[in-house]
């Protein structure tokens, strides 16, 4: 793909909405100031529900584009949440218009 | 990218909301227990409307992370829906924290 | 990945909801007839807010799958919006069921 655009790593976190404030604080500690939050519903693996299928918006999807090394750090910092909450997180390379 | 995270294939399905129950059943037949659903609106190609632009939430975006071979199977199983409903589906490789 | 599916470039635009009509017109001038819009909230970089964190849906996420050369053109056309509005845009390769 073209090199006239920025390269970055998009990290997507899908989790219980109750984690929203803690995730924002985590992003701030990593000096990540840009993110997008979308309400979601879902069902998790292992029979663990990731949301109430009778109602929307009990989960959230949080996306942020960061440098690769920050994505490593962010994913590592998210691991402990998986012990207590329904949460998945993944990353992909993207290019485009962003800082 | 790092190998200390899981590798998977994320399949995203964007379609008319009326298909939601049928998609969940299809995911279940493929033994896929984790997925996320987000309400959406949109316009489809071929002049076929994929949602009512005057109102939100008549489409849905369904995302799931599966092994590559299941993504093949899922995309194949989705083909027949395209004959009768507005539906697109696509996949991407992801890595991160998921089962 | 398999070659029995279509290949394309997904462009995702995340911006202030006030830009929605202008983006749809831009997509039309590029002959892009299929797109999906999802309401979002978010915070932007540089301390510029990309949405009102007290309320959902002041941002939008617009996604479309296009040929690679159209994604170049679309990203170029989006650059001027960044001077006046909160907007990021990025692209990724996808394969699947779409035109």
Short mmCIF file of C-alpha atoms in Angstrom, two decimals, chain B residues 15-16 40-44 48-55 57-59 86, chain C residues 35:
data_model
loop_
_atom_site.label_atom_id
_atom_site.label_comp_id
_atom_site.label_asym_id
_atom_site.label_seq_id
_atom_site.Cartn_x
_atom_site.Cartn_y
_atom_site.Cartn_z
CA UNK B 15 -26.68 -7.25 6.80
CA UNK B 16 -30.33 -6.53 7.36
CA UNK B 40 -25.89 0.04 11.91
CA UNK B 41 -27.42 1.83 9.01
CA UNK B 42 -26.20 1.81 5.45
CA UNK B 43 -26.75 1.80 1.75
CA UNK B 44 -25.85 -1.16 -0.42
CA UNK B 48 -30.33 -2.06 -3.14
CA UNK B 49 -30.82 -0.27 0.15
CA UNK B 50 -29.15 -1.93 3.11
CA UNK B 51 -31.10 0.08 5.64
CA UNK B 52 -33.47 2.94 6.06
CA UNK B 53 -31.29 6.03 5.98
CA UNK B 54 -34.00 7.95 7.78
CA UNK B 55 -33.56 5.76 10.83
CA UNK B 57 -30.43 0.38 13.46
CA UNK B 58 -32.13 -1.38 10.58
CA UNK B 59 -28.87 -3.13 9.75
CA UNK B 86 -28.66 -7.34 1.55
CA UNK C 35 -21.37 2.01 2.90
#
